[in-house]
mmCIF file of C-alpha atoms in Angstrom:
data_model
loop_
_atom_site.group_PDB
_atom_site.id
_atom_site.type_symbol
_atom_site.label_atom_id
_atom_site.label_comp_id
_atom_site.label_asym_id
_atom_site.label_seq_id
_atom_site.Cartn_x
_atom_site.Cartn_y
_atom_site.Cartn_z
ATOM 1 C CA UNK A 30 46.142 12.415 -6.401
ATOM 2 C CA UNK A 31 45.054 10.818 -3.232
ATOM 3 C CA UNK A 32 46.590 13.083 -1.317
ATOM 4 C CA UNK A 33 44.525 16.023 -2.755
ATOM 5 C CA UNK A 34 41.360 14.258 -2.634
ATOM 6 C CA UNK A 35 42.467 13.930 0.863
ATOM 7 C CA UNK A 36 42.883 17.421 0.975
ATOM 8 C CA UNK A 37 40.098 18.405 -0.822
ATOM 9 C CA UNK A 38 37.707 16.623 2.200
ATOM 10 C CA UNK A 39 38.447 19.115 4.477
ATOM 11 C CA UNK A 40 36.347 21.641 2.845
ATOM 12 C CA UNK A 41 33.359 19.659 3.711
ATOM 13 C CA UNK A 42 30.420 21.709 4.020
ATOM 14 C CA UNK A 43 31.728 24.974 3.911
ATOM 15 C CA UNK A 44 32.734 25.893 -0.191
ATOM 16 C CA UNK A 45 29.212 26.012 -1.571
ATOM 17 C CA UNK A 46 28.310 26.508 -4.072
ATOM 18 C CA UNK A 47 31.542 25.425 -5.369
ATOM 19 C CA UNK A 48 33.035 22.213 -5.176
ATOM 20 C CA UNK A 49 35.547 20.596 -2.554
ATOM 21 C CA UNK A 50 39.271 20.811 -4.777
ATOM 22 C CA UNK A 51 42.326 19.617 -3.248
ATOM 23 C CA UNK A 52 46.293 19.948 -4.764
ATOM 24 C CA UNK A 53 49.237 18.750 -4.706
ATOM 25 C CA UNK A 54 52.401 20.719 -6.715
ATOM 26 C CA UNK A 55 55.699 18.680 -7.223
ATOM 27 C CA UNK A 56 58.910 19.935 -8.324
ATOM 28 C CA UNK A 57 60.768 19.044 -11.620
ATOM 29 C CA UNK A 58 62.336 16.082 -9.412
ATOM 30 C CA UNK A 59 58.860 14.667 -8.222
ATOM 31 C CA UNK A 60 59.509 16.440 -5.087
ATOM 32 C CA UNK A 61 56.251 17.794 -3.120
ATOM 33 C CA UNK A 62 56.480 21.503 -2.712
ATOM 34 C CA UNK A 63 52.967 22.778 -1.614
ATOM 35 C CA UNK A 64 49.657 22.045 -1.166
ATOM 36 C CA UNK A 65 46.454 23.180 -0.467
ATOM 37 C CA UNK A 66 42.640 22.979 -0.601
ATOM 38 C CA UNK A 67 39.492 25.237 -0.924
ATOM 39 C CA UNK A 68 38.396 26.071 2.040
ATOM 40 C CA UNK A 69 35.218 28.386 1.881
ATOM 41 C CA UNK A 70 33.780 30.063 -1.107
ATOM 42 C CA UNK A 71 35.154 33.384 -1.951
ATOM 43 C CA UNK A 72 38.618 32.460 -1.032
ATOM 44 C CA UNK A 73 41.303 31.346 -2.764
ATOM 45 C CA UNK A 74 41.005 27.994 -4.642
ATOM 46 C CA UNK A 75 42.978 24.673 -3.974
ATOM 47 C CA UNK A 76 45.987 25.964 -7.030
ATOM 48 C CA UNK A 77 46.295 28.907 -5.278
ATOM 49 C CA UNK A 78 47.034 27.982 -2.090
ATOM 50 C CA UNK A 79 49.255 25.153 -3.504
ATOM 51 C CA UNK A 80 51.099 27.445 -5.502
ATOM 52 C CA UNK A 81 51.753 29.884 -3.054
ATOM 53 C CA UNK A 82 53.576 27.541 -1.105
ATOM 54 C CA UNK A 83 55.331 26.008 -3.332
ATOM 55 C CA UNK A 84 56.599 29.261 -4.725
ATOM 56 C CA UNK A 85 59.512 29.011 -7.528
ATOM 57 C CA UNK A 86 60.459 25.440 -6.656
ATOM 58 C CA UNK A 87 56.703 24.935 -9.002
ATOM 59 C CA UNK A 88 58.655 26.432 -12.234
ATOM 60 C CA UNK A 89 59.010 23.059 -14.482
ATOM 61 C CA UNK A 90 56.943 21.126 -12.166
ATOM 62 C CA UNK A 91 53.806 19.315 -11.692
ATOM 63 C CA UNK A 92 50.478 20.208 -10.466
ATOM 64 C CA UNK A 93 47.875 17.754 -9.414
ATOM 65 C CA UNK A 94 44.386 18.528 -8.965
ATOM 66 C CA UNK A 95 41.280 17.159 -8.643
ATOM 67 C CA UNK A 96 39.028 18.995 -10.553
ATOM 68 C CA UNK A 97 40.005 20.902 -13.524
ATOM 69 C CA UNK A 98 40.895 24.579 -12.883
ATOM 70 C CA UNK A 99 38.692 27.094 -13.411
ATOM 71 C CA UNK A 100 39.278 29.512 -16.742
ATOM 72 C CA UNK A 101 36.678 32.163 -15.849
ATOM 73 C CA UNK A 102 36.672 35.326 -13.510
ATOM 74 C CA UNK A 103 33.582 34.963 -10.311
ATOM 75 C CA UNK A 104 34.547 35.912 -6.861
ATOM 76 C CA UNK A 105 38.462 34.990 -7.572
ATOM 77 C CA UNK A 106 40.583 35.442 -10.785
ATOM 78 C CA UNK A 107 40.808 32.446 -13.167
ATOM 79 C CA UNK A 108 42.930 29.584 -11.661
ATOM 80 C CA UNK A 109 44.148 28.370 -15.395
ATOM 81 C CA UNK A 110 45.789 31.702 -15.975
ATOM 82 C CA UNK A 111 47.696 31.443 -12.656
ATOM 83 C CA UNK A 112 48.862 27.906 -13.183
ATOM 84 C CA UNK A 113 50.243 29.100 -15.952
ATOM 85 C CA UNK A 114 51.901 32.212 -14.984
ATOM 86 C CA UNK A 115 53.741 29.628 -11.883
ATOM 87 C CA UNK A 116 55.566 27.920 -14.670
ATOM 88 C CA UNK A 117 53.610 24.429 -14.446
ATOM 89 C CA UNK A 118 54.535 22.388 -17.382
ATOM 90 C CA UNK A 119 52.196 19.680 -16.218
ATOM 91 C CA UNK A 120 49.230 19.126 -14.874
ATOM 92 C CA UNK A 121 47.440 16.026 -13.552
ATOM 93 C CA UNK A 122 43.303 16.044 -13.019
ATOM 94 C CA UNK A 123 41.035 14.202 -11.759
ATOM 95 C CA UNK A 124 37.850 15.205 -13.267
ATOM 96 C CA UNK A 125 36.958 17.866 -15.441
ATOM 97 C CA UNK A 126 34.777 20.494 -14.034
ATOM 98 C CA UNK A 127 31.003 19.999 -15.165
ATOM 99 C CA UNK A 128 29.668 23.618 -14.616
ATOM 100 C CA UNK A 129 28.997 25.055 -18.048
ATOM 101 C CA UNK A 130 31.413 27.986 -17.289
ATOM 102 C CA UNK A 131 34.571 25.665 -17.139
ATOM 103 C CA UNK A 132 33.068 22.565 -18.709
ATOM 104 C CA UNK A 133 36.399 21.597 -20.348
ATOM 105 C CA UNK A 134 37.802 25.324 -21.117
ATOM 106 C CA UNK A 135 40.608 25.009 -18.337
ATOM 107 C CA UNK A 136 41.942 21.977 -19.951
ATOM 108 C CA UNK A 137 41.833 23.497 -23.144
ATOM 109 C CA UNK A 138 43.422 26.731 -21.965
ATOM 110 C CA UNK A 139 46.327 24.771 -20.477
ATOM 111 C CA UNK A 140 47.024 22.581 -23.957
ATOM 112 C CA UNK A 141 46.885 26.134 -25.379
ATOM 113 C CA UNK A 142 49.636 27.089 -23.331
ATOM 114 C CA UNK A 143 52.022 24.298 -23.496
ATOM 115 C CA UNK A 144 51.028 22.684 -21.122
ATOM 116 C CA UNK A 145 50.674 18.899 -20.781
ATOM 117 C CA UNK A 146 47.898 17.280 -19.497
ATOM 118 C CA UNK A 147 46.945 14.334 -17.944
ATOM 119 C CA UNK A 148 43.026 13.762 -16.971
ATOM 120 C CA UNK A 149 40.774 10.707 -15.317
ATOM 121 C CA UNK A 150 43.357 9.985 -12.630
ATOM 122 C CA UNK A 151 41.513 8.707 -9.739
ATOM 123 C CA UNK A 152 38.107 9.968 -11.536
ATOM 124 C CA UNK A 153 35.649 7.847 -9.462
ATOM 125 C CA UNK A 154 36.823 8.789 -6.331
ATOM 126 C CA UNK A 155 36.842 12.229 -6.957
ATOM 127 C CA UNK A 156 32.934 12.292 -8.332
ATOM 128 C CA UNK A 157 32.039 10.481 -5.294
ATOM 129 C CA UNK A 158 33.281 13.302 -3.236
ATOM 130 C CA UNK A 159 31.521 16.114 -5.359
ATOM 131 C CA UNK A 160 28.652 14.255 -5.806
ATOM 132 C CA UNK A 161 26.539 17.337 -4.460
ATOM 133 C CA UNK A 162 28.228 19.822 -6.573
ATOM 134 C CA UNK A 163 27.359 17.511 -9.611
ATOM 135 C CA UNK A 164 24.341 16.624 -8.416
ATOM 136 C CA UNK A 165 23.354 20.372 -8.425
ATOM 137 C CA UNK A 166 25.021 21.723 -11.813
ATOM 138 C CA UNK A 167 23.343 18.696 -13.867
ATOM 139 C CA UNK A 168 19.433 18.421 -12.268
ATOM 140 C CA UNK A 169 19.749 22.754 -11.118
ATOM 141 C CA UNK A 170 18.749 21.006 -7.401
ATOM 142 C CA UNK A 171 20.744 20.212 -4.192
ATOM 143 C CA UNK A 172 21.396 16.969 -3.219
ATOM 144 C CA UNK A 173 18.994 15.264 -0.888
ATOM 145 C CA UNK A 174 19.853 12.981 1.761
ATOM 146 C CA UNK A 175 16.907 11.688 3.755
ATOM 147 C CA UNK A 176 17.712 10.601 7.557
ATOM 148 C CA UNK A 177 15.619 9.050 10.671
ATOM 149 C CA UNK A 178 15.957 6.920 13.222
ATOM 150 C CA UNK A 179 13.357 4.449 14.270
ATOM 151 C CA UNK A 180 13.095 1.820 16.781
ATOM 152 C CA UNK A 181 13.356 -2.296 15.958
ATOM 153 C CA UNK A 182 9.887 -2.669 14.557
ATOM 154 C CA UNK A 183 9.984 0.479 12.298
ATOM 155 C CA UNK A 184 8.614 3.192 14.620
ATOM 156 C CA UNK A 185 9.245 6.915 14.925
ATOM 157 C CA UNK A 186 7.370 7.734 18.024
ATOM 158 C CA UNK A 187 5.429 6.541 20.520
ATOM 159 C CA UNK A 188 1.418 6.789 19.762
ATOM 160 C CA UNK A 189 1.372 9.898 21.894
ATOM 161 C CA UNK A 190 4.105 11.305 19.761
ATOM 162 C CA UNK A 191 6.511 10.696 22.331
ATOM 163 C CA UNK A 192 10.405 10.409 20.121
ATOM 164 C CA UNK A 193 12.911 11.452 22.655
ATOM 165 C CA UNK A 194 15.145 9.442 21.893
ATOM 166 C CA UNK A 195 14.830 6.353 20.202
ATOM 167 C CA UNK A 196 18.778 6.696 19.611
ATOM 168 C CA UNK A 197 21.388 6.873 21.500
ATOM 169 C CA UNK A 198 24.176 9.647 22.027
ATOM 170 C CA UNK A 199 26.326 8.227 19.617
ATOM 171 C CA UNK A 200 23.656 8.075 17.213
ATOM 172 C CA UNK A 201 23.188 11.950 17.840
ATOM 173 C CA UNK A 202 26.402 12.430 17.709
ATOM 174 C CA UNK A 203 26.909 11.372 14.291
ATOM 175 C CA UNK A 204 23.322 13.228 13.149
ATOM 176 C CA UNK A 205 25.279 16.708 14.257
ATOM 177 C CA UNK A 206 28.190 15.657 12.369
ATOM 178 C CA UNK A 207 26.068 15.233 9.055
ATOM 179 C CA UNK A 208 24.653 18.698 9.594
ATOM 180 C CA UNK A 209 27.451 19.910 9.299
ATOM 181 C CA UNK A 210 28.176 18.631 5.955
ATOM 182 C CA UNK A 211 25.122 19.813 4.190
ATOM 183 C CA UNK A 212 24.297 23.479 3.454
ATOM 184 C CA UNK A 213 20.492 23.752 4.598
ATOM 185 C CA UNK A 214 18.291 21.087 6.903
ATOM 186 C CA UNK A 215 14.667 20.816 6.230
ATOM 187 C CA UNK A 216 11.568 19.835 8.187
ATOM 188 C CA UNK A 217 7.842 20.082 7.843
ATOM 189 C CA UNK A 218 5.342 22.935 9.978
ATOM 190 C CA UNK A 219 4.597 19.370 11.607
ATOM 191 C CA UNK A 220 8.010 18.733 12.927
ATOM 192 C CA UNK A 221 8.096 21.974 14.194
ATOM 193 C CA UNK A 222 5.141 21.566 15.953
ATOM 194 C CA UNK A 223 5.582 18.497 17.117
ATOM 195 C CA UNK A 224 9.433 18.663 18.419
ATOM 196 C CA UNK A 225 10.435 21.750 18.110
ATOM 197 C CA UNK A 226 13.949 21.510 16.663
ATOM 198 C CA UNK A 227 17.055 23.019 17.068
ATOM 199 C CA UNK A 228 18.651 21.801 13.912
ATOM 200 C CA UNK A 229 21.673 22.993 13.971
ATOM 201 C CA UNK A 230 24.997 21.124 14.135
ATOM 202 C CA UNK A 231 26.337 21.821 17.835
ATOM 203 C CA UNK A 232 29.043 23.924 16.864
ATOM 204 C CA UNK A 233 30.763 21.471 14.108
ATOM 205 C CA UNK A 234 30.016 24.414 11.307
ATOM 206 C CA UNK A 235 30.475 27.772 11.289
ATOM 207 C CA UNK A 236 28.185 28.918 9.659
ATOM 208 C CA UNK A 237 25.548 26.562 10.920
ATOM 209 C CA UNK A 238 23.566 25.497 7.909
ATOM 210 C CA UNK A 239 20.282 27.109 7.147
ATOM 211 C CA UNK A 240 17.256 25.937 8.985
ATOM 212 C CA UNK A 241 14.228 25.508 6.520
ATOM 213 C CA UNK A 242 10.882 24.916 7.479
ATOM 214 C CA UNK A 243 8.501 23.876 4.478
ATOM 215 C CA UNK A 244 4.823 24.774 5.463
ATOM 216 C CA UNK A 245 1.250 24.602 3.185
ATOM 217 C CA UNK A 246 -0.571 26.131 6.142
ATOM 218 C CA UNK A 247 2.425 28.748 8.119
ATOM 219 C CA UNK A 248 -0.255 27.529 11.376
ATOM 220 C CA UNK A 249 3.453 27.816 13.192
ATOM 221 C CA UNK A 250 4.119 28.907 17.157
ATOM 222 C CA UNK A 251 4.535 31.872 17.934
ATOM 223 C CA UNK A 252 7.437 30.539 19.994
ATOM 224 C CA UNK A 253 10.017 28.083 18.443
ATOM 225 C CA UNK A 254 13.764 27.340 18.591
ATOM 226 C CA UNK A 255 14.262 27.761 15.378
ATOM 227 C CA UNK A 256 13.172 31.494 15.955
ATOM 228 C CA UNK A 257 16.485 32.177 17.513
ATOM 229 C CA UNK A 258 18.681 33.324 14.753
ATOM 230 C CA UNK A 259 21.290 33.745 16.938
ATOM 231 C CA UNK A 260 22.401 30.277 16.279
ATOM 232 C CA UNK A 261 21.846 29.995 12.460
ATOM 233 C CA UNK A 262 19.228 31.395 10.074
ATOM 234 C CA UNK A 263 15.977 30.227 9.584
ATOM 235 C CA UNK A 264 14.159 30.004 6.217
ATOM 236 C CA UNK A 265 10.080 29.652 6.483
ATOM 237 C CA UNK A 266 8.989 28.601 2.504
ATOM 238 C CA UNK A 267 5.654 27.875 2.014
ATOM 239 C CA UNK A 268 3.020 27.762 -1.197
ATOM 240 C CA UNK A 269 0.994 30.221 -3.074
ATOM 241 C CA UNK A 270 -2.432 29.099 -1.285
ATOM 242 C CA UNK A 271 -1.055 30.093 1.991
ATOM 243 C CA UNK A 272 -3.245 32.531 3.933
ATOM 244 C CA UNK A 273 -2.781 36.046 4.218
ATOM 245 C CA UNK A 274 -2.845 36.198 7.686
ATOM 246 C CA UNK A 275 -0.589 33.805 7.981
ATOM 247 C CA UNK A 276 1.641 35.260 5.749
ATOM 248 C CA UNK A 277 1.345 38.899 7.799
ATOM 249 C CA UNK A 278 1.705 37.434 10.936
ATOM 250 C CA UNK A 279 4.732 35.240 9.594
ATOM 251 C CA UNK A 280 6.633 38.689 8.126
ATOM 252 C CA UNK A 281 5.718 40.398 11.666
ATOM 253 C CA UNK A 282 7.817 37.872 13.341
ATOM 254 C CA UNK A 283 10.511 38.332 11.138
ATOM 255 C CA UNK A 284 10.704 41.695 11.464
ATOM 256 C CA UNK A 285 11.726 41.061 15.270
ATOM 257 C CA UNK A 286 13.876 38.196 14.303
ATOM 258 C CA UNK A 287 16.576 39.164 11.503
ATOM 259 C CA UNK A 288 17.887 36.179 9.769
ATOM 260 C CA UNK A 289 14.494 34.859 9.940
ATOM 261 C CA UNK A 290 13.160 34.970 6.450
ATOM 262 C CA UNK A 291 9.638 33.877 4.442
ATOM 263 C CA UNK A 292 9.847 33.416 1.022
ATOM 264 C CA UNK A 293 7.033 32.104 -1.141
ATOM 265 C CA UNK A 294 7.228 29.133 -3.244
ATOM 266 C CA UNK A 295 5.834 28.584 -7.072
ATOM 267 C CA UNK A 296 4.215 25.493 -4.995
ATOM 268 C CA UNK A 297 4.373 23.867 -2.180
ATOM 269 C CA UNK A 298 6.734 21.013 -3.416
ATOM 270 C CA UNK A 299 10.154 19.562 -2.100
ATOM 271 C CA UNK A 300 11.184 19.767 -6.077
ATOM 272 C CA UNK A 301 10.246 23.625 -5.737
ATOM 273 C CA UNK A 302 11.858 24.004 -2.317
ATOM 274 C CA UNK A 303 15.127 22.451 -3.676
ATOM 275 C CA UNK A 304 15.397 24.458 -7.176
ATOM 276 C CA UNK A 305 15.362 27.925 -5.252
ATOM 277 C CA UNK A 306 17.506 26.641 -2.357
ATOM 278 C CA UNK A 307 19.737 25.430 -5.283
ATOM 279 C CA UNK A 308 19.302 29.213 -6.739
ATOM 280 C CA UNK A 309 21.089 30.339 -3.043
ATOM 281 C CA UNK A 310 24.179 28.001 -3.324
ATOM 282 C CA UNK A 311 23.171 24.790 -1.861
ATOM 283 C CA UNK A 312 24.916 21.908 -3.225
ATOM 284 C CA UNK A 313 23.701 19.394 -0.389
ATOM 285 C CA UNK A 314 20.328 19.086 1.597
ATOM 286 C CA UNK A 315 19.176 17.317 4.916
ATOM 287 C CA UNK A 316 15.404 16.078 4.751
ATOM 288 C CA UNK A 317 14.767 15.396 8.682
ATOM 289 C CA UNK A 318 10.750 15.760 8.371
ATOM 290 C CA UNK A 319 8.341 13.475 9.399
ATOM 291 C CA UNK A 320 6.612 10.739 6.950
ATOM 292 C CA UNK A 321 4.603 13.052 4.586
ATOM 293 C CA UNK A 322 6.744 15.167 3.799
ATOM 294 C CA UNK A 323 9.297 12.506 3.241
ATOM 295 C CA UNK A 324 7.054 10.417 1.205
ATOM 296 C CA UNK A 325 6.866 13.263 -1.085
ATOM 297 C CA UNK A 326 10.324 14.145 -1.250
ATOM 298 C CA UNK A 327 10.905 10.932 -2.579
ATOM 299 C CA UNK A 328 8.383 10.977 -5.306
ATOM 300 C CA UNK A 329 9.471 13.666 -6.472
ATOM 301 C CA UNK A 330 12.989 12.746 -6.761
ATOM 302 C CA UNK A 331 14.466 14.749 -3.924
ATOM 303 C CA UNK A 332 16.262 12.354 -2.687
ATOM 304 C CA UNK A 333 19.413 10.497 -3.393
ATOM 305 C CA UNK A 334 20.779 9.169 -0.132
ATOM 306 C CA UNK A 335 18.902 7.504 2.954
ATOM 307 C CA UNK A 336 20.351 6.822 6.278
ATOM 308 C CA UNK A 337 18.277 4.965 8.923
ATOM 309 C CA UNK A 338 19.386 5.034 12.222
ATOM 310 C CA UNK A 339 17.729 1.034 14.064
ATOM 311 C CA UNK A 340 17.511 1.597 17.902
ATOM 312 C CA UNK A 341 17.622 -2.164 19.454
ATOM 313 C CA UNK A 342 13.600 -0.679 20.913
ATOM 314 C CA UNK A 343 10.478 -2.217 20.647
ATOM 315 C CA UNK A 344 7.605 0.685 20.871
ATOM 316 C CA UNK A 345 4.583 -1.075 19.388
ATOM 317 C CA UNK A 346 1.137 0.633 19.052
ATOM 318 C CA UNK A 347 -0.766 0.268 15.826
ATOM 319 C CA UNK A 348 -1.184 4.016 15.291
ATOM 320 C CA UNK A 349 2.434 4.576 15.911
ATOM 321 C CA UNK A 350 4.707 7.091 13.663
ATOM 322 C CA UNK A 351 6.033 5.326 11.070
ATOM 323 C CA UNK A 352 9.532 7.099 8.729
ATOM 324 C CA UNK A 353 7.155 7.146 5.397
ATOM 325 C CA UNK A 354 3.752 8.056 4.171
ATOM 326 C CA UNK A 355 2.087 6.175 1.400
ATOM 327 C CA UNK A 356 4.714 6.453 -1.425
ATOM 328 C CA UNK A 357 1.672 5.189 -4.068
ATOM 329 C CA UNK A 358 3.009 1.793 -4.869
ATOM 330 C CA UNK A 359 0.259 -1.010 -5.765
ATOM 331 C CA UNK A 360 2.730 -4.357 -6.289
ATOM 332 C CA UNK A 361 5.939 -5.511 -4.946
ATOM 333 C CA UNK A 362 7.390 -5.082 -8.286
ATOM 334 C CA UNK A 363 7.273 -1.392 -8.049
ATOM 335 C CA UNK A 364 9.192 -1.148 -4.827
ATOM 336 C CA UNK A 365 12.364 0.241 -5.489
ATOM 337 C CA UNK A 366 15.423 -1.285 -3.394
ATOM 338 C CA UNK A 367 17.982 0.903 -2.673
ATOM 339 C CA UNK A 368 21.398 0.075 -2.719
ATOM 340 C CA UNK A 369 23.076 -0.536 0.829
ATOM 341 C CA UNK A 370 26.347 1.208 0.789
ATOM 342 C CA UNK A 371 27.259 1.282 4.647
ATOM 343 C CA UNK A 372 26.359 -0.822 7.749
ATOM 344 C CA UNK A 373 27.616 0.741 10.706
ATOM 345 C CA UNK A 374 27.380 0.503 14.551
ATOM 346 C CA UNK A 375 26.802 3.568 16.953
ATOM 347 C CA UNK A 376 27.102 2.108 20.350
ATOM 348 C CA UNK A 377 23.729 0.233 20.680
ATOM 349 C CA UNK A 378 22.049 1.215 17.234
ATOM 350 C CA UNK A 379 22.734 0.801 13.532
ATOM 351 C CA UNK A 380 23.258 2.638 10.794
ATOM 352 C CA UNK A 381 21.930 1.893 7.528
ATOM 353 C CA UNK A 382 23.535 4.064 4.206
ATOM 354 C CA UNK A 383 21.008 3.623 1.688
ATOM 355 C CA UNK A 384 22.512 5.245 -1.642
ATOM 356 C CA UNK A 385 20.734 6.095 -5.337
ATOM 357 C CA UNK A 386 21.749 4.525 -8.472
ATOM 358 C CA UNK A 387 23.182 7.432 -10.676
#
């Protein structure tokens, strides 16, 4: 089993909206005859490609798994019905599947076949890895994992708005790699205003993940990196109360840009945001905005994960940027603490893991 949840990390960030599945198939001596993982949605799943190299050494053997296979038709045919057909006579799992299309009907539809088998093996570890796909068929929103970096006394910027870079390049480094492993990476019109992004991962995905820019106002350049959809796509979402002219000019510069796309929000909200990005697949979010936008994020429970990059800097000035707005708390008592569940060094700065309970 930890060899397929080994196998099932490789999918990272590229099999949403489905879930990272890794096997393993053993012979009727124990032996390991094939393996395989999912790799992108729309293509094979992890039993398939386990299967198919194992071949007829599978007949009487073993299949281990780590999430329960799948007993309904969507872009690929059911993977219960082709365990069985391989001549598995058991099969170990990790987890059962939570989406209410599976929820427990693979399982049965194995037992129904003969088949024995054997669930909860290695059951934490493998809900820590599809936390996001979890995450997103229980609350019907992505994951969100909130990230900045900040210098020693808790700045973002310099009081002219100065921010490049309070980290170093291993810091950056790292920031690309988590890109990579979420589906969609969201900032405020602010941001964009301010830095002017590129947002994308350097290369580490293919596709890039989508570029999201959450605006009450669309007051947005006419010029912008994230305008160049050449790289990855760009998503503009903004409110109801947004003006019309705003909204015209917005469409006319997507008309010139394809893959550059508007779409109007029930509300301006990072709750709305994430229920229609969950709507377009996304099991996992990055929230890179500045401290508004953040703060609300958080109220609203959009976010699950923090990670806080500490440059060893001292930038000072009492109007300075700071990560968070005013999160509403009155008393010390009310401050939530988060969980640390990683302290790590990147050359000269830290990295702080800040994880949700639940």
């Amino acid at each position: 089993m930890r060899r397929a949840l080994e196998l099932a990390a490789l999918g990272a960030g590229r099999t949403s909206p489905n879930p990272l599945v890794g096997a393993v198939v053993l012979d009727a001596q124990g032996q390991l005859v094939g393996e395989g993982y999912h790799a992108k949605a729309g293509t094979p799943h992890a039993e398939v490609h386990a299967l198919a190299q194992a071949g007829e050494r599978a007949r009487g053997g073993t299949l281990v798994v780590t999430l329960e296979p799948c007993c309904h038709h969507g872009r690929t045919p059911p993977c219960s019905t082709a365990v069985i057909a391989a001549g598995i006579t058991r099969v170990v799992v990790a987890m059962g599947d939570p989406n209410p299309q599976v929820a427990g009907g693979g399982i049965a539809q194995l037992r129904a076949a003969g088949l024995t088998v054997i669930s909860g093996v290695c059951e934490a570890e493998a809900r820590e890895l599809n936390r996001a796909f979890v995450h997103r068929i229980t609350t019907g929103r992505p994951l969100g994992l909130l990230k900045w970096a900040m210098s020693l006394d808790g700045r973002t910027a310099l009081s002219n708005g100065a921010s490049q870079w309070i980290s170093g390049p291993l810091a950056r480094a790292w920031v690309h790699q988590l890109r990579s492993q979420c589906d969609a990476v969201i900032v405020g019109g602010g941001t964009l205003r301010t830095d002017d992004p590129l947002l994308t991962s350097r290369g580490q995905r293919t596709p890039e993940p989508l570029r999201v820019v959450l605006s009450r106002s669309l007051q947005l350049p006419e010029h912008a990196q994230l305008w160049d959809t050449t790289l990855a796509p760009t998503l503009v979402a903004h409110g109801p109360e947004a003006p019309a002219a705003a909204n015209a000019q917005l469409d006319d510069l997507c008309s010139n840009h394809p893959g550059l796309e508007r779409l109007e929000l029930p509300c301006c909200s990072p709750s709305a945001l994430l229920e229609a990005l969950a709507q377009r697949g996304c099991n996992q979010v990055l929230w890179e905005c500045g401290p508004e936008l953040a703060a609300a994020a958080i109220i609203e429970g959009c976010v699950q994960q923090v990670a806080a990059v500490i440059a060893p800097k001292l930038l000072g000035g009492t109007p300075a940027r700071t990560p968070l707005g005013e999160l509403g708390l009155q008393s010390m008592d009310q401050v939530h603490t988060w969980p640390a569940q990683r302290l790590q060094q990147l050359g000269p700065d830290l990295l702080w893991s800040l994880k949700a309970l639940g």
